[in-house]
Coordinates of C-alpha atoms in Angstrom, one line a residue:
X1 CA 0.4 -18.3 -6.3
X2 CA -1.1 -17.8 -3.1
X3 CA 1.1 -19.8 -1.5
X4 CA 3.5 -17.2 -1.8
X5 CA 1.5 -14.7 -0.1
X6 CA 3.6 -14.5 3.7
X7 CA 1.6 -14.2 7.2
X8 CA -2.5 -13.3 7.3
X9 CA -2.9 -16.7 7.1
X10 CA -6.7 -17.0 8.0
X11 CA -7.4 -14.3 5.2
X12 CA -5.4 -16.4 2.3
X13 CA -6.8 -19.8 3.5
X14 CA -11.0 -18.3 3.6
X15 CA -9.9 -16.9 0.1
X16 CA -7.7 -20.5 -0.9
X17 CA -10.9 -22.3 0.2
X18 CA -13.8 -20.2 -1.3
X19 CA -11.8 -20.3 -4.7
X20 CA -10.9 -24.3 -4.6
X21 CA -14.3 -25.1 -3.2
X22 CA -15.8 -22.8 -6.6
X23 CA -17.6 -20.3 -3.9
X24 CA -15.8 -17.1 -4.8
X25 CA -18.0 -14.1 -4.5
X26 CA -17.1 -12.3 -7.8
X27 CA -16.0 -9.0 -6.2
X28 CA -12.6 -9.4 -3.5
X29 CA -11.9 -6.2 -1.4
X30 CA -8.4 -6.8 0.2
X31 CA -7.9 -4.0 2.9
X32 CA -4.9 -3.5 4.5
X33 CA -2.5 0.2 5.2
X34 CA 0.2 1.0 2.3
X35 CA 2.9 -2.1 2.5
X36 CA 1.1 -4.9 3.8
X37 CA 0.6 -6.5 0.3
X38 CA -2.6 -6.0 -0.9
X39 CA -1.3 -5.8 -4.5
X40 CA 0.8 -8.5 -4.2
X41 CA -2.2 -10.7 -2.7
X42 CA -4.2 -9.4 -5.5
X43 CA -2.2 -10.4 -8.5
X44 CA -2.1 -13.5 -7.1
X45 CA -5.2 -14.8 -6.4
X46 CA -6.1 -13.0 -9.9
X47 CA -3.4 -15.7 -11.3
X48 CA -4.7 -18.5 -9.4
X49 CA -8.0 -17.7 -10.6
X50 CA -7.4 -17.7 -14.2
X51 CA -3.9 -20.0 -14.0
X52 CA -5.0 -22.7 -11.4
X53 CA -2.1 -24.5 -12.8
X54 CA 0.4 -22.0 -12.8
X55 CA 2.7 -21.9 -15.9
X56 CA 3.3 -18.8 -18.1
X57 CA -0.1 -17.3 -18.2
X58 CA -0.1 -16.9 -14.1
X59 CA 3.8 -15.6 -14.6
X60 CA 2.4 -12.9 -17.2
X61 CA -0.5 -11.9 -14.3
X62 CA 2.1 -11.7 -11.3
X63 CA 4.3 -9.6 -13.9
X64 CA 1.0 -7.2 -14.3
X65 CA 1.5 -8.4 -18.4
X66 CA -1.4 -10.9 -19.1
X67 CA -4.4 -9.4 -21.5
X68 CA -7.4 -11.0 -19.2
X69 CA -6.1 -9.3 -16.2
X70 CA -7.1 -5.5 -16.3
X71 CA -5.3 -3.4 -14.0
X72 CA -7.1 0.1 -12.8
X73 CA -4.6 2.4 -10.6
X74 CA -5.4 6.4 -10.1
X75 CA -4.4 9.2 -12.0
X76 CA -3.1 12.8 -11.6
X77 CA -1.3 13.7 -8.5
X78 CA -4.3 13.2 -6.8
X79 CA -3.9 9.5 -8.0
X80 CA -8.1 9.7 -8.4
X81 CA -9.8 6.3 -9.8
X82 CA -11.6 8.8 -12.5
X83 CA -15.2 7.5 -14.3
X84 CA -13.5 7.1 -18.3
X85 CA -11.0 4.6 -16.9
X86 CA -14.0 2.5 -15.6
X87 CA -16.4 3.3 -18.2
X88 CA -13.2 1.4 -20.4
X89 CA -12.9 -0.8 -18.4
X90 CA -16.7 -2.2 -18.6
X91 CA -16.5 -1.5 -22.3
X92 CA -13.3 -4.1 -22.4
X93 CA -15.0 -6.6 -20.0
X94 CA -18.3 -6.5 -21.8
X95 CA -17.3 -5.9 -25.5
X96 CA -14.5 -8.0 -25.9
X97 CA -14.2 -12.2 -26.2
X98 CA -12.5 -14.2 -23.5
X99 CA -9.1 -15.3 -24.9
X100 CA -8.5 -17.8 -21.5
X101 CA -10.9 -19.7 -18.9
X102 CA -12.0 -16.1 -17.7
X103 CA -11.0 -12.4 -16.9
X104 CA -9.8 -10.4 -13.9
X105 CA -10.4 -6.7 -13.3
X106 CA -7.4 -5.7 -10.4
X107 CA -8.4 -2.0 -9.2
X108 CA -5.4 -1.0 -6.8
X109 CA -6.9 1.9 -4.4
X110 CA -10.7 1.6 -4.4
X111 CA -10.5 4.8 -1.7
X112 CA -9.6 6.6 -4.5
X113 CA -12.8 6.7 -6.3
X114 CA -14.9 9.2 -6.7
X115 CA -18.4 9.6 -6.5
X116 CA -19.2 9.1 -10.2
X117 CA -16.4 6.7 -10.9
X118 CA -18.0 4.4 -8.0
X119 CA -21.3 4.7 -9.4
X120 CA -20.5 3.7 -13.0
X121 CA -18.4 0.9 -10.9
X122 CA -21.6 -0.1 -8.8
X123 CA -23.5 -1.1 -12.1
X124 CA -20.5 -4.1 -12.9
X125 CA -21.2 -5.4 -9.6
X126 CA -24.3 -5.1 -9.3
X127 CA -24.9 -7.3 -12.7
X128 CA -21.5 -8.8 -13.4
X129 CA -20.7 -10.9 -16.7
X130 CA -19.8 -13.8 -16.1
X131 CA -16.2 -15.3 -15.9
X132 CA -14.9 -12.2 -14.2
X133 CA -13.8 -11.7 -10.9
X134 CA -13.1 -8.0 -9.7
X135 CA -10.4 -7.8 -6.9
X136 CA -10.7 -4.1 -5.5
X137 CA -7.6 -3.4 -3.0
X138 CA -8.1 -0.7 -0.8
X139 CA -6.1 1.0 2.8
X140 CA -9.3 0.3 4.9
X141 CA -12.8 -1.1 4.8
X142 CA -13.9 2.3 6.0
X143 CA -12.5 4.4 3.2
X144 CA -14.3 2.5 1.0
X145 CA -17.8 3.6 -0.4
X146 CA -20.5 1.8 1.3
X147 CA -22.3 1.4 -1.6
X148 CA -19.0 -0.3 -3.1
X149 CA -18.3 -2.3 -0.1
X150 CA -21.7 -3.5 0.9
X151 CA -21.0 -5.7 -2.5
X152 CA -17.6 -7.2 -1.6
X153 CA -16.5 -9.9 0.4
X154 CA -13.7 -8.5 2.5
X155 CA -10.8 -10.1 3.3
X156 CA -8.1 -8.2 5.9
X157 CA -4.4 -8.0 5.2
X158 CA -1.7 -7.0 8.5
X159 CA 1.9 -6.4 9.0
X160 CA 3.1 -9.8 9.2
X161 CA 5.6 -10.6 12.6
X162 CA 9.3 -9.2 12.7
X163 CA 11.0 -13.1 12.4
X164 CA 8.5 -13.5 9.5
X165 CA 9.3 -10.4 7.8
X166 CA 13.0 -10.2 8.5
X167 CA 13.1 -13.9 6.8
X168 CA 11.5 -12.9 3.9
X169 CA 13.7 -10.0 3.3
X170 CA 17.3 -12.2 4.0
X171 CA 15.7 -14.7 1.2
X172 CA 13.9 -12.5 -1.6
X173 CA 17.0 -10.0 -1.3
X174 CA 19.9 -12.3 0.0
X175 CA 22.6 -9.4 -0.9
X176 CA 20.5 -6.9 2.1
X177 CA 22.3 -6.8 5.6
X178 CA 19.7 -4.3 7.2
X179 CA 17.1 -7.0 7.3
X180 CA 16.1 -6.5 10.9
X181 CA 16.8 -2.5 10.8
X182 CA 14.0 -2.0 8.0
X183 CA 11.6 -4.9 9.4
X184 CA 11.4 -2.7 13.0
X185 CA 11.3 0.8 11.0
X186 CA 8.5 -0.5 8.5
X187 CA 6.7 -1.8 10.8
X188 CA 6.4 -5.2 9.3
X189 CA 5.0 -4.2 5.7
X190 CA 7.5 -5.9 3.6
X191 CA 6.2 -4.1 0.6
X192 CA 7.3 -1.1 2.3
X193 CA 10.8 -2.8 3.4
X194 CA 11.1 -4.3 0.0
X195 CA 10.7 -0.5 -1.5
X196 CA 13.6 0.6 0.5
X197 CA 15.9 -2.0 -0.6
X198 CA 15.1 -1.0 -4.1
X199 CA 14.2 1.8 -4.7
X200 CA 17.1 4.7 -4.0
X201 CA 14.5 7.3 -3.7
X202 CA 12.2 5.7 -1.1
X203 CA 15.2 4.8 0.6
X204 CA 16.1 8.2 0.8
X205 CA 13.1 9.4 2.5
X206 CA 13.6 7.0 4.9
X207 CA 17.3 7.9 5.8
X208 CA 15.8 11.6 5.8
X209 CA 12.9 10.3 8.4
X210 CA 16.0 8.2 11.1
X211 CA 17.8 11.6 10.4
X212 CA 14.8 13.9 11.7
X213 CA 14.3 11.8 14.7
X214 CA 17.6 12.4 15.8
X215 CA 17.9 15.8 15.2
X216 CA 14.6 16.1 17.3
X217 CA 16.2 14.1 20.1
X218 CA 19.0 15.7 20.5
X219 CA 16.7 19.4 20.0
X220 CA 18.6 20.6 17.2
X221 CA 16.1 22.9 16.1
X222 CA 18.0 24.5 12.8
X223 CA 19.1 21.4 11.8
X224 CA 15.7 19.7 11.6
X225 CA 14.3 22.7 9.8
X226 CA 17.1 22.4 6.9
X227 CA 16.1 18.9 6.8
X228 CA 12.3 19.0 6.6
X229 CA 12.7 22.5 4.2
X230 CA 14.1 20.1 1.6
X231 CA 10.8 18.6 1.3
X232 CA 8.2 22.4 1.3
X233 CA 7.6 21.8 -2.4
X234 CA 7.4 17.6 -2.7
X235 CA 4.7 17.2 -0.1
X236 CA 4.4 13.0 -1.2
X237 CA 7.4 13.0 0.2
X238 CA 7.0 15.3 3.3
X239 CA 4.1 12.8 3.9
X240 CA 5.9 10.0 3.5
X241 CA 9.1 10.8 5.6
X242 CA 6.8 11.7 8.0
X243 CA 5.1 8.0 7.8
X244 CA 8.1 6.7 8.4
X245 CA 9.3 9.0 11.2
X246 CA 6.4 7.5 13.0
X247 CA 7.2 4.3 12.4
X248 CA 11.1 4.9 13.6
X249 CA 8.8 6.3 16.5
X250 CA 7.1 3.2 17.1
X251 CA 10.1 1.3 17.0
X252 CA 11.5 2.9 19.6
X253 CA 8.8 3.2 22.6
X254 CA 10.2 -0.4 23.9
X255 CA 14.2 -1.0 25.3
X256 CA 15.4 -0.9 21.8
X257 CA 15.4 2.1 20.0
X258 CA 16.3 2.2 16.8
X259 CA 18.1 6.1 16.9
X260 CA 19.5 6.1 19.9
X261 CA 19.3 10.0 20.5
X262 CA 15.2 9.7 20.9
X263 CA 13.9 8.7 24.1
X264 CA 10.7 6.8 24.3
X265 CA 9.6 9.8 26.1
X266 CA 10.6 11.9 23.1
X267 CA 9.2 9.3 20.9
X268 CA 6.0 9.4 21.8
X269 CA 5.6 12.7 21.9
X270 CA 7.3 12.9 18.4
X271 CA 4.9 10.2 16.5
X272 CA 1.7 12.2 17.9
X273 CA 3.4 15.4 16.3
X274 CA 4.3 13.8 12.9
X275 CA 0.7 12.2 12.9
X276 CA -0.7 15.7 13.3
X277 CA 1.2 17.2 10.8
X278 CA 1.0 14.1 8.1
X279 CA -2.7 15.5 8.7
X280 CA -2.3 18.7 8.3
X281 CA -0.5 18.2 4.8
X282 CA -3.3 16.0 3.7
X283 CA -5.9 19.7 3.4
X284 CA -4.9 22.8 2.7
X285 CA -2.4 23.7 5.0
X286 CA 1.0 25.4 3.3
X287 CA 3.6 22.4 3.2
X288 CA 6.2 25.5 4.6
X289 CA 4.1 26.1 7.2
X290 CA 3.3 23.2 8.7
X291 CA 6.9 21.5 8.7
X292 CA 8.4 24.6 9.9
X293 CA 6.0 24.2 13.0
X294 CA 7.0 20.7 13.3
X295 CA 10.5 21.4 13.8
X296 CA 10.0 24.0 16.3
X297 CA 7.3 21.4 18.2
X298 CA 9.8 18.3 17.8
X299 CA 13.2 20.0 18.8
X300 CA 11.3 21.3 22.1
X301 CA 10.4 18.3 23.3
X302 CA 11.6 17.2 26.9

């Protein structure tokens, strides 16, 4: 299944070899930002692992439905990795029978754990049963806990290139015409691309984030803070339009913006101030607040 895995190709072929050649460390850490396919890279080297073969029981482990592949996301809005979902988990790896040729433990987010949910975490690594491979996903090397890391092999996933994204989009979603449009705006994450072709709310954010950057270009102040008001009290969302707005930022700092009405002057300037802000919404900071301030920053811009 790892075959299917498109772009980082020195990363799949160390992890294709290490696993042919029976050297696979038995924890994976796959970094890589939000959309670049750690999960997707996960699942399948989880179903190569236990499925070298392929057939239905590596389907069932790419469909996140096959009994020897445990899957640990976060909870709460938060989405925290908490300490009884891996205190389960070594309870299912340790006190239950192997029903195939071994058992993978998928934990999407590894940032997200806490202190004591890494250190009960720490003691399956340290001594792991045999047969099972842990794949630990995670946005960065850094955000991970040393402790946790220091007992990884790490393996680093990019945006892949705009001609390789683009084609991937035209062929896993042949009816999508805005192939090229959501390749520049995602930045080359086609898990990100992939989620605005089918998902209507993710899409929506982004049409909210090209909409912003063309309010702020052309300085229409009230208009940009009707927009961004619509998202005071869903501040996933506020954070994720303003993702994208600095990705539809980033697009444009070259000849060929994607809104036209931004400048790369303006852009620039704009993708500094959403970063700020994005940062801003990740404390304390009053969603109200700190979007209203960005739409009297962004519309001022020269």
């Amino acid at each position: 299944m790892l075959h299917r895995v498109t772009g980082n190709r020195p990363s799949i072929q160390g992890i294709k070899a290490a696993l042919a050649a029976g050297r696979l460390s038995h924890s994976i850490l796959l970094t890589g930002e939000k959309g670049t396919g750690t999960g997707f890279a996960a699942r399948c080297l989880a179903a190569d692992y236990l499925w070298p073969h392929g057939g239905d029981g590596a389907r069932l482990v790419m469909e996140s439905r096959a009994e020897d592949c445990i899957e640990v996301r976060g909870e709460g809005a938060a989405g925290e990795i908490r300490i009884d979902r891996i205190r389960q988990v070594r309870r299912q790896i340790f006190s239950t029978a192997l029903q195939g040729p071994g058992r993978v433990v998928i934990l999407y987010g590894a940032q997200a754990l806490n202190p004591s949910s890494a250190n009960a975490l720490l003691k399956v690594l340290e001594e792991p049963p045999e047969g099972v491979l842990f794949i630990l996903t995670a946005t960065s090397a850094a955000a991970v806990l040393p402790t946790i890391r220091s007992r990884c092999v790490c393996f680093a996933m990019a945006p892949v290139s705009e001609e390789d994204c683009v084609a991937y989009l035209r062929q896993a979603r042949p009816g999508c015409t805005e192939a090229e449009f959501l390749t520049r705006a995602m930045g080359g994450r086609i898990g990100s691309a992939l989620a605005c072709i089918d998902d209507d709310a993710r899409r929506a954010v982004l049409e909210d984030a090209v909409q912003a950057a063309r309010l702020a270009g052309t300085g229409d102040v009230y208009g940009l803070q009707l927009l961004l008001a619509r998202r005071e009290k869903d501040k996933p969302g506020a954070r994720q339009l303003l993702e994208d707005l600095r990705g539809i930022c980033a697009a444009g700092l070259g000849e060929n913006p994607l809104v036209k009405e931004l400048s790369p002057a303006k852009a620039a300037a704009l993708m500094q101030l959403a970063g700020q802000t994005n940062n801003q919404l990740a404390g304390n900071v009053s969603a109200k607040l700190a979007l209203a301030c960005l739409a009297a920053r962004a519309s001022a811009l020269g």
